[in-house]
Coordinates of C-alpha atoms and ligand atoms in Angstrom, one line a residue:
X17 CA 14.1 -31.7 32.5
X18 CA 11.2 -28.7 32.3
X19 CA 12.9 -26.0 34.5
X20 CA 16.4 -26.1 32.8
X21 CA 14.8 -25.0 29.0
X22 CA 14.1 -21.7 27.9
X23 CA 12.4 -22.8 25.2
X24 CA 10.5 -25.3 24.0
X25 CA 9.3 -26.2 20.6
X26 CA 6.6 -29.5 20.6
X27 CA 5.7 -30.7 17.2
X28 CA 4.4 -27.9 15.6
X29 CA 3.1 -27.5 12.5
X30 CA 2.6 -23.9 10.3
X31 CA 0.9 -23.6 7.0
X32 CA 1.3 -19.9 4.7
X33 CA -1.6 -18.4 3.9
X34 CA -4.0 -21.4 3.8
X35 CA -1.9 -23.1 0.9
X36 CA 2.1 -23.5 1.7
X37 CA 2.9 -25.8 4.9
X38 CA 6.4 -24.4 6.2
X39 CA 6.8 -26.1 9.5
X40 CA 5.0 -30.4 9.5
X41 CA 6.3 -31.9 13.2
X42 CA 8.8 -29.9 14.2
X43 CA 10.1 -29.7 17.7
X44 CA 13.5 -28.9 19.2
X45 CA 14.7 -27.5 22.7
X46 CA 17.3 -24.9 23.7
X47 CA 19.0 -25.1 27.4
X48 CA 19.2 -22.9 29.5
X49 CA 22.8 -20.3 28.3
X50 CA 23.3 -22.6 25.3
X51 CA 23.4 -22.2 22.1
X52 CA 22.3 -24.3 19.6
X53 CA 22.4 -23.9 16.3
X54 CA 19.8 -24.4 13.6
X55 CA 20.4 -24.9 10.3
X56 CA 19.6 -26.7 7.4
X57 CA 19.6 -24.9 3.3
X58 CA 17.5 -22.4 1.3
X59 CA 13.3 -22.4 2.0
X60 CA 13.9 -25.4 4.4
X61 CA 12.2 -23.8 7.5
X62 CA 14.5 -21.9 9.5
X63 CA 13.0 -18.3 9.2
X64 CA 9.6 -20.1 9.9
X65 CA 11.2 -21.3 13.1
X66 CA 11.8 -18.3 14.6
X67 CA 9.0 -16.2 13.2
X68 CA 6.6 -18.2 15.1
X69 CA 8.7 -18.5 19.0
X70 CA 8.7 -14.7 18.7
X71 CA 4.7 -14.7 17.3
X72 CA 5.2 -13.2 14.4
X73 CA 4.1 -15.2 12.0
X74 CA 0.7 -12.7 11.8
X75 CA 1.5 -10.8 10.1
X76 CA 3.3 -12.9 7.5
X77 CA -0.4 -14.5 7.5
X78 CA 1.0 -17.3 8.7
X79 CA -0.5 -19.6 11.4
X80 CA 0.8 -22.2 13.8
X81 CA -2.2 -25.0 13.2
X82 CA -0.4 -28.0 15.4
X83 CA 2.1 -27.6 19.4
X84 CA 2.9 -26.0 21.1
X85 CA 6.2 -23.0 22.4
X86 CA 7.3 -22.2 25.2
X87 CA 9.0 -20.3 26.6
X88 CA 9.8 -20.0 30.3
X89 CA 7.1 -22.2 31.2
X90 CA 4.8 -19.8 29.4
X91 CA 2.7 -20.3 26.1
X92 CA 4.0 -18.4 23.8
X93 CA 0.9 -16.7 21.6
X94 CA 0.2 -16.2 18.8
X95 CA -0.5 -12.5 19.1
X96 CA 1.3 -10.7 21.1
X97 CA 4.8 -10.7 20.1
X98 CA 5.4 -7.0 21.6
X99 CA 4.8 -9.2 26.1
X100 CA 7.8 -11.5 24.6
X101 CA 10.4 -8.7 24.3
X102 CA 9.1 -7.8 27.8
X103 CA 9.8 -11.4 28.6
X104 CA 13.1 -11.6 28.1
X105 CA 12.8 -12.5 24.4
X106 CA 14.6 -11.3 21.7
X107 CA 14.3 -11.7 17.5
X108 CA 17.2 -10.1 15.4
X109 CA 15.6 -10.2 12.6
X110 CA 17.2 -11.5 9.3
X111 CA 18.7 -8.3 7.4
X112 CA 19.7 -6.6 10.3
X113 CA 16.2 -3.9 10.6
X114 CA 18.0 -1.6 11.8
X115 CA 16.3 2.3 10.8
X116 CA 19.3 3.3 8.3
X117 CA 17.7 6.7 8.7
X118 CA 18.9 7.2 12.8
X119 CA 22.2 7.7 14.0
X120 CA 24.0 3.9 16.3
X121 CA 22.7 6.2 19.4
X122 CA 19.1 6.6 18.3
X123 CA 18.5 2.9 18.1
X124 CA 20.1 1.3 20.2
X125 CA 17.6 4.1 22.1
X126 CA 15.0 3.0 19.4
X127 CA 15.1 -0.6 21.6
X128 CA 14.6 0.6 24.7
X129 CA 11.9 1.8 23.7
X130 CA 9.5 -1.4 24.8
X131 CA 11.0 -2.1 28.1
X132 CA 10.4 1.3 31.1
X133 CA 13.4 1.7 33.7
X134 CA 16.0 0.9 32.2
X135 CA 19.3 2.0 33.4
X136 CA 19.7 3.3 29.0
X137 CA 23.4 4.8 29.8
X138 CA 24.6 1.5 31.6
X139 CA 22.7 -0.4 28.4
X140 CA 24.6 1.3 26.4
X141 CA 27.9 0.7 28.4
X142 CA 27.7 -3.2 27.5
X143 CA 27.0 -3.0 23.8
X144 CA 29.9 -0.7 23.5
X145 CA 31.9 -3.3 25.4
X146 CA 31.3 -6.5 23.5
X147 CA 31.4 -3.7 20.1
X148 CA 34.1 -0.8 19.9
X149 CA 34.0 -0.3 16.5
X150 CA 30.0 1.4 17.8
X151 CA 31.5 3.4 20.0
X152 CA 33.7 4.8 18.0
X153 CA 31.1 5.2 15.9
X154 CA 27.6 5.9 18.3
X155 CA 27.1 9.7 16.6
X156 CA 26.8 7.7 12.8
X157 CA 23.5 7.4 10.6
X158 CA 23.4 3.5 10.7
X159 CA 23.0 2.9 7.5
X160 CA 25.9 4.3 6.9
X161 CA 28.3 1.6 7.9
X162 CA 29.4 -1.2 6.6
X163 CA 27.2 -4.5 6.8
X164 CA 29.5 -5.8 10.0
X165 CA 29.1 -3.3 11.3
X166 CA 25.4 -2.9 11.1
X167 CA 24.6 -6.6 12.8
X168 CA 26.7 -5.1 15.7
X169 CA 24.1 -3.1 15.9
X170 CA 21.6 -5.3 15.3
X171 CA 22.8 -7.5 17.9
X172 CA 23.9 -4.5 20.0
X173 CA 20.1 -4.2 20.0
X174 CA 19.2 -7.6 21.4
X175 CA 21.9 -6.7 24.2
X176 CA 20.2 -3.5 25.7
X177 CA 16.7 -4.6 26.7
X178 CA 18.9 -7.8 28.0
X179 CA 17.2 -10.7 27.5
X180 CA 17.3 -14.0 28.2
X181 CA 17.3 -15.2 25.2
X182 CA 18.1 -13.9 21.8
X183 CA 17.1 -15.4 18.6
X184 CA 19.6 -14.6 15.8
X185 CA 17.7 -14.7 11.7
X186 CA 21.5 -15.2 10.3
X187 CA 24.1 -13.1 11.1
X188 CA 26.5 -14.4 8.6
X189 CA 25.1 -13.6 5.6
X190 CA 26.6 -11.5 3.6
X191 CA 29.4 -10.4 5.7
X192 CA 32.9 -11.6 5.0
X193 CA 34.8 -14.3 6.5
X194 CA 36.4 -12.9 8.8
X195 CA 34.6 -10.4 9.7
X196 CA 32.2 -13.6 10.5
X197 CA 34.3 -15.0 12.7
X198 CA 34.8 -12.0 14.4
X199 CA 31.1 -11.2 15.4
X200 CA 30.6 -15.1 15.4
X201 CA 33.2 -14.2 18.2
X202 CA 31.7 -11.8 19.9
X203 CA 28.3 -14.5 20.5
X204 CA 30.0 -16.9 22.2
X205 CA 31.4 -14.5 24.3
X206 CA 28.0 -12.5 25.2
X207 CA 26.6 -16.1 25.3
X208 CA 29.3 -17.2 28.0
X209 CA 29.7 -14.4 30.2
X210 CA 26.2 -12.9 30.2
X211 CA 24.2 -16.1 30.2
X212 CA 21.9 -15.0 27.3
X213 CA 20.2 -18.4 25.7
X214 CA 20.6 -18.5 21.7
X215 CA 18.5 -20.0 19.2
X216 CA 20.9 -19.4 15.9
X217 CA 19.2 -19.8 12.3
X218 CA 22.4 -19.9 10.3
X219 CA 22.4 -21.4 6.4
X220 CA 26.5 -21.9 7.3
X221 CA 26.6 -25.0 9.4
X222 CA 30.2 -24.3 10.1
X223 CA 31.1 -21.2 11.6
X224 CA 27.6 -21.7 13.9
X225 CA 29.3 -25.2 15.1
X226 CA 32.2 -23.7 15.5
X227 CA 29.9 -21.8 18.5
X228 CA 26.6 -23.9 19.2
X229 CA 26.7 -26.6 22.5
X230 CA 24.0 -28.3 20.4
X231 CA 22.9 -28.1 16.9
X232 CA 19.3 -29.7 14.8
X233 CA 19.0 -29.9 11.0
X234 CA 16.3 -29.3 8.8
X235 CA 14.8 -30.1 5.1
X236 CA 11.2 -29.5 4.0
X237 CA 9.9 -28.8 7.9
X238 CA 11.1 -31.1 10.1
X239 CA 14.4 -31.9 11.6
X240 CA 16.2 -34.0 9.7
X241 CA 19.3 -34.4 12.1
X242 CA 20.2 -33.1 15.9
X243 CA 23.4 -33.9 17.9
X244 CA 25.5 -32.4 20.8
X245 CA 28.1 -30.1 18.2
X246 CA 31.2 -32.6 18.5
X247 CA 28.4 -35.5 17.4
X248 CA 26.9 -33.6 14.6
X249 CA 30.7 -32.6 13.0
X250 CA 32.0 -35.6 13.1
X251 CA 28.8 -37.9 11.6
X252 CA 29.9 -38.6 8.0
X253 CA 26.6 -37.3 6.2
X254 CA 26.9 -34.5 8.4
X255 CA 30.0 -33.2 8.1
X256 CA 29.5 -34.6 3.6
X257 CA 25.7 -32.5 3.1
X258 CA 26.4 -30.6 6.0
X259 CA 29.6 -28.8 6.5
X260 CA 31.2 -29.9 2.2
X261 CA 33.6 -31.9 3.7
X262 CA 33.9 -36.1 2.7
Ligands
ATP315 P1 15.8 -18.4 3.5 O1 16.8 -18.7 4.7 O2 16.3 -18.3 2.4 O3 15.4 -17.9 5.3 P2 14.4 -20.6 5.7 O4 15.1 -21.8 5.5 O5 14.8 -19.5 6.4 O6 14.7 -19.8 4.4 P3 11.0 -19.9 5.2 O7 11.9 -18.2 5.5 O8 11.1 -21.0 7.1 O9 12.9 -20.9 4.9 O10 11.2 -20.3 4.9 C1 10.1 -22.1 3.9 C2 8.7 -22.2 3.4 O11 7.9 -20.9 3.7 C3 9.5 -21.6 2.1 O12 8.9 -22.0 2.3 C4 9.5 -20.4 1.9 O13 9.2 -19.9 0.2 C5 8.1 -20.3 2.0 N1 7.7 -19.1 3.0 C6 8.7 -18.3 3.7 N2 7.4 -17.3 4.5 C7 6.5 -16.6 4.1 C8 5.5 -16.0 3.6 N3 5.4 -15.0 4.0 N4 4.4 -16.1 2.6 C9 4.0 -17.8 2.0 N5 5.4 -18.0 2.1 C10 6.1 -18.4 3.0

């Protein structure tokens, strides 16, 4: 069954600054072609999971002290984040991390630097097909785009890299509800039409579960509940504590 998984996180422990234990024996899996949601409140450790998967922890003084992460059957070592883009894993970080002084198109070009031998024009077309608004604004300075357009650009940068897995950290952050719905609709389409697997971190559980196939809920460094979306959304505790229903 392991062959059906694009990403596997097995029993990892992460410690920051040799003092703060952020993850405590956390395991999860992303099947090929699926959207998996990782939910939980502020500080639960969701972003830390994504940073561990994309080998970014050393930059923040974080250390995986236990466990193992596998991407497409191969171990992820914490020393070479740049090689992961080439292997097909792209991390859309929280807060959009685009180049504010560059144009939309320059931001997309920058995303291809880590790659080689790509048809750049064709790759841009993919982005503009999913995000027509970015096509209209291709010569605009990214820093002047609206919050929603900046999030679109952050996801567009991932698309240009033609990844097999996209890690998405809080794409709903700071956006109006209608825009969140629009962007999540597009994320779901990208998953379906491009076959890209996704690990989606969100505090907004209901919108995440509206597009995910499977969900994990975490608290203080561990998974507390997980299951297929239908099972989670019909669970009384999940409804009450995470979906704000009762
Ligand atoms: P948020 O939604 O705020 O991003 P989160 O669920 O993603 O929350 P993390 O950012 O992964 O949570 O943080 C998990 C724990 O690790 C928190 O206690 C946080 O304070 C701590 N932590 C995160 N990054 C660092 C760091 N660079 N140095 C020290 N501690 C950190």
